[in-house]
Coordinates of N, CA, C and O in Angstrom, one line a residue:
X234 N 87.5 152.9 98.3 CA 86.8 151.8 98.2 C 86.4 151.0 97.1 O 85.3 151.4 96.5
X235 N 86.6 150.1 97.5 CA 86.1 148.5 96.0 C 85.5 147.4 96.7 O 86.2 147.0 97.7
X236 N 84.6 146.7 95.8 CA 84.4 145.6 96.5 C 85.5 144.5 95.3 O 85.4 144.8 94.0
X237 N 85.3 143.7 96.3 CA 86.4 142.6 95.4 C 86.3 141.6 95.9 O 85.1 141.6 96.9
X238 N 87.1 140.0 95.5 CA 87.0 138.8 96.1 C 88.3 138.5 96.6 O 89.1 138.1 95.8
X239 N 87.9 137.8 98.1 CA 89.0 137.5 98.4 C 89.2 135.9 97.9 O 88.4 135.1 98.2
X240 N 90.5 135.5 96.8 CA 90.3 134.5 96.3 C 90.6 133.4 97.2 O 90.5 132.2 97.0
X241 N 91.3 133.6 98.5 CA 91.5 132.3 99.7 C 90.6 131.6 99.8 O 89.6 130.3 100.3
X242 N 89.2 132.6 100.1 CA 87.7 132.1 101.1 C 86.6 132.5 100.3 O 85.7 132.1 100.7
X243 N 86.8 132.8 98.9 CA 85.8 132.8 97.7 C 84.8 133.9 98.2 O 83.7 133.3 98.2
X244 N 85.1 135.0 99.0 CA 83.9 135.9 99.3 C 84.2 137.4 99.0 O 85.3 137.7 99.2
X245 N 82.8 138.1 99.4 CA 83.2 139.2 98.5 C 83.5 140.0 100.0 O 83.7 139.8 101.0
X246 N 84.5 141.3 99.5 CA 85.2 142.2 100.3 C 85.7 143.1 100.1 O 85.0 143.9 99.2
X247 N 85.5 144.0 100.6 CA 85.5 145.5 100.8 C 87.0 146.1 100.5 O 88.0 145.2 101.7
X248 N 87.9 146.7 99.8 CA 89.3 147.1 99.6 C 89.6 148.1 100.0 O 88.9 149.5 99.0
X249 N 89.8 149.2 100.9 CA 89.9 150.3 100.6 C 91.2 150.7 100.6 O 92.8 150.3 101.3
X250 N 91.6 151.6 99.6 CA 93.1 151.8 98.6 C 92.9 153.2 98.9 O 91.9 153.8 97.9
X251 N 93.7 154.2 99.5 CA 94.1 155.5 99.4 C 94.5 156.1 98.0 O 94.9 155.1 97.3
X252 N 94.1 157.2 98.1 CA 94.3 157.7 96.8 C 95.9 157.8 96.5 O 96.6 158.4 97.7
X253 N 97.1 157.5 96.0 CA 98.1 157.7 96.3 C 98.6 158.8 96.3 O 99.7 159.0 97.4
X254 N 98.5 159.9 95.6 CA 98.4 161.3 96.0 C 98.4 161.4 97.2 O 98.6 162.3 98.2
X255 N 96.9 161.3 97.5 CA 96.3 161.9 99.0 C 97.6 161.3 99.9 O 97.3 161.1 101.1
X256 N 97.3 159.5 99.9 CA 98.1 158.8 100.6 C 99.7 159.1 101.2 O 100.1 159.1 102.1
X257 N 100.0 159.7 100.1 CA 101.6 160.4 100.0 C 102.0 161.8 101.3 O 102.7 162.1 102.1
X258 N 100.8 162.1 101.2 CA 100.5 163.3 101.7 C 100.3 163.1 103.1 O 100.8 163.6 103.7
X259 N 99.5 161.9 103.5 CA 99.3 161.6 105.0 C 100.0 161.1 105.2 O 100.4 161.0 106.7
X260 N 100.8 159.7 104.7 CA 101.5 159.2 105.3 C 101.1 157.8 105.3 O 100.2 157.5 106.5
X261 N 102.0 156.2 105.6 CA 101.6 155.4 105.8 C 101.3 155.3 106.9 O 99.9 154.6 107.3
X262 N 101.8 156.0 108.1 CA 101.7 156.1 109.6 C 99.7 156.3 109.8 O 99.5 155.5 110.8
X263 N 99.4 157.0 109.1 CA 98.4 157.5 108.9 C 97.3 156.5 108.9 O 95.8 156.2 109.4
X264 N 97.3 155.6 107.9 CA 96.5 154.5 107.3 C 96.8 154.1 108.1 O 95.6 153.0 108.5
X265 N 98.1 153.0 108.7 CA 98.2 152.1 109.9 C 97.4 152.7 111.3 O 96.2 151.9 111.3
X266 N 97.3 154.2 111.3 CA 96.4 154.5 112.4 C 94.7 154.2 112.5 O 94.2 153.5 113.5
X267 N 94.3 154.4 111.2 CA 93.1 154.0 111.0 C 92.6 152.8 110.5 O 91.8 152.5 111.4
X268 N 93.7 151.4 110.2 CA 93.5 150.8 110.5 C 93.2 149.5 111.8 O 92.1 149.5 112.1
X269 N 93.7 151.0 112.9 CA 94.3 150.0 114.3 C 92.8 150.5 114.8 O 92.0 150.1 115.4
X270 N 92.0 151.7 114.7 CA 91.4 152.6 115.5 C 89.5 151.5 114.7 O 88.9 151.4 116.0
X271 N 89.8 151.3 113.3 CA 88.9 150.9 113.0 C 88.3 149.5 113.6 O 87.5 148.9 113.6
X272 N 89.8 148.4 113.8 CA 89.6 147.4 114.5 C 89.2 147.5 115.7 O 88.6 145.8 116.2
X273 N 89.3 148.6 116.3 CA 88.8 148.7 117.9 C 87.8 148.8 118.0 O 87.1 148.8 119.0
X274 N 86.8 149.3 117.1 CA 85.4 149.7 117.3 C 84.4 149.1 117.2 O 84.4 148.1 116.6
X275 N 83.9 148.7 118.0 CA 82.6 147.4 118.3 C 81.4 148.1 117.4 O 80.4 148.8 117.7
X276 N 81.5 147.3 116.4 CA 80.7 147.7 115.5 C 79.9 146.2 114.8 O 80.2 145.6 115.3
X277 N 78.8 146.3 114.5 CA 77.8 145.4 113.9 C 78.4 144.3 112.7 O 78.0 142.9 112.4
X278 N 80.0 144.9 112.0 CA 80.7 144.4 111.8 C 81.9 143.9 111.6 O 82.5 144.7 112.8
X279 N 82.5 142.8 111.2 CA 83.7 142.1 112.0 C 84.7 143.5 111.1 O 84.8 144.4 110.6
X280 N 85.9 143.6 112.1 CA 86.9 144.3 111.9 C 87.7 143.6 110.8 O 87.4 143.0 110.1
X281 N 88.8 144.9 109.7 CA 89.7 144.7 109.2 C 90.1 143.4 109.0 O 90.3 142.5 110.4
X282 N 89.9 142.3 107.8 CA 90.8 141.1 107.4 C 92.2 141.1 107.4 O 93.0 140.5 108.2
X283 N 92.3 142.0 106.6 CA 94.1 142.1 106.4 C 94.2 143.5 106.4 O 93.9 144.7 105.4
X284 N 95.6 143.8 105.9 CA 96.1 144.9 105.3 C 97.8 145.0 105.0 O 98.2 143.7 105.3
X285 N 98.2 145.9 103.9 CA 99.6 145.7 103.8 C 100.1 146.7 102.6 O 99.7 147.6 102.7
X286 N 101.0 146.7 102.0 CA 101.3 147.3 100.9 C 101.4 146.7 99.6 O 102.6 145.2 99.5
X287 N 101.2 146.7 98.8 CA 101.8 146.3 97.2 C 102.2 147.3 96.2 O 101.3 148.2 96.2
X288 N 103.1 147.1 95.2 CA 103.6 148.0 94.3 C 103.2 149.2 95.2 O 103.2 150.4 94.4
X289 N 103.8 149.8 96.3 CA 103.7 151.2 97.0 C 102.5 151.7 97.3 O 102.5 152.5 97.9
X290 N 101.5 150.5 96.8 CA 100.2 151.1 97.4 C 99.6 151.1 99.3 O 99.5 149.1 99.1
X291 N 99.8 151.7 100.0 CA 99.3 150.7 101.4 C 97.4 150.1 101.2 O 96.4 150.7 100.1
X292 N 97.0 149.2 101.6 CA 95.4 148.9 101.4 C 95.0 148.3 102.6 O 95.8 148.1 103.6
X293 N 93.8 148.2 102.9 CA 93.2 147.1 104.2 C 91.7 146.7 103.1 O 91.0 146.7 103.0
X294 N 91.8 145.6 103.8 CA 90.2 144.8 103.4 C 89.6 144.4 104.7 O 90.1 144.1 105.8
X295 N 88.4 144.6 104.4 CA 87.3 144.4 105.4 C 85.9 143.7 104.9 O 86.2 143.4 103.3
X296 N 85.2 143.7 105.6 CA 84.1 142.8 105.4 C 83.2 143.6 104.1 O 83.1 145.1 104.2
X297 N 82.1 143.1 103.4 CA 81.9 143.8 102.2 C 80.3 144.1 103.1 O 79.6 142.9 102.9
X298 N 79.8 145.2 102.4 CA 78.3 145.2 103.4 C 77.4 145.6 101.8 O 78.1 146.9 101.4
X299 N 76.7 144.8 101.1 CA 75.6 145.1 100.3 C 74.6 146.5 100.5 O 74.5 145.9 101.5
X300 N 74.7 147.3 100.0 CA 74.1 148.1 99.9 C 73.8 149.0 99.0 O 74.8 149.1 97.7
X301 N 73.1 150.1 98.4 CA 72.2 151.0 97.9 C 73.7 151.7 97.1 O 74.5 152.5 98.4
X302 N 74.4 152.1 96.0 CA 75.4 153.0 96.2 C 74.5 154.9 96.0 O 73.9 155.1 96.3
X303 N 75.3 155.3 96.4 CA 75.7 156.9 96.6 C 74.7 157.7 95.7 O 74.0 158.2 95.6
X304 N 75.6 157.1 94.3 CA 74.8 157.7 93.1 C 73.1 156.9 93.1 O 72.0 157.9 92.9
X305 N 72.6 155.8 93.3 CA 71.7 155.5 93.1 C 70.6 156.1 94.4 O 69.7 156.4 94.3
X306 N 71.3 156.4 95.6 CA 70.5 157.2 96.7 C 70.2 158.4 96.2 O 69.4 158.8 96.2
X307 N 71.5 159.1 95.3 CA 70.4 160.6 95.3 C 69.8 160.8 94.4 O 68.5 161.4 94.4
X308 N 70.0 159.6 93.2 CA 68.8 159.2 92.5 C 67.6 159.7 93.2 O 66.3 160.1 92.1
X309 N 67.5 158.6 93.8 CA 66.5 158.3 94.0 C 65.7 159.2 95.0 O 64.0 159.2 94.9
X310 N 66.5 160.2 95.8 CA 65.9 161.1 96.7 C 66.1 162.0 95.8 O 64.7 163.1 96.0
X311 N 65.9 162.5 95.0 CA 66.1 163.7 93.5 C 64.8 163.1 93.1 O 64.0 164.5 93.1
X312 N 64.6 162.1 92.6 CA 63.1 161.8 91.8 C 61.8 162.2 92.9 O 61.3 162.6 92.7
X313 N 62.0 161.6 94.4 CA 61.0 161.6 95.6 C 60.8 163.4 95.5 O 59.6 163.6 95.7
X314 N 61.9 164.0 95.7 CA 61.6 165.7 95.7 C 60.8 165.9 94.6 O 59.9 167.1 94.7
X315 N 61.3 165.7 93.6 CA 60.2 165.9 92.7 C 58.6 165.9 92.3 O 58.3 166.8 91.8
X316 N 58.9 164.6 92.8 CA 57.4 164.0 93.0 C 56.4 164.6 94.2 O 55.4 165.2 93.9
X317 N 56.9 165.1 94.7 CA 56.4 165.9 96.1 C 56.8 167.2 96.2 O 55.9 168.1 97.1
X318 N 57.5 167.8 94.8 CA 57.5 169.4 94.7 C 58.6 169.8 95.8 O 58.7 171.2 96.3
X319 N 59.1 168.7 96.6 CA 60.0 169.4 97.3 C 61.6 169.8 97.3 O 62.3 169.2 96.7
X320 N 62.1 170.9 97.5 CA 63.4 171.1 97.0 C 64.2 171.0 95.5 O 63.4 169.9 95.0
X321 N 65.6 171.4 95.2 CA 65.8 171.1 93.9 C 66.4 169.5 94.2 O 66.5 168.7 95.0

């Protein structure tokens, strides 16, 4: 998942591009099914905006949700555990 900017609307978007090796193993049909399922979910955020293929890479574009990175969350939780004497 990448943070990107939609040049048409000048808005932040999420860009999902599966790893080429992984995508080749699963096939384009799997990604298309993922897009269809995601679009049908009743989530508080909008469904995917767009999808396609660029230079042989499948992708889809969705709304960008600003949040803490996994690395920052992990580091924060590690610091909390160290302060409270809990776990590794």
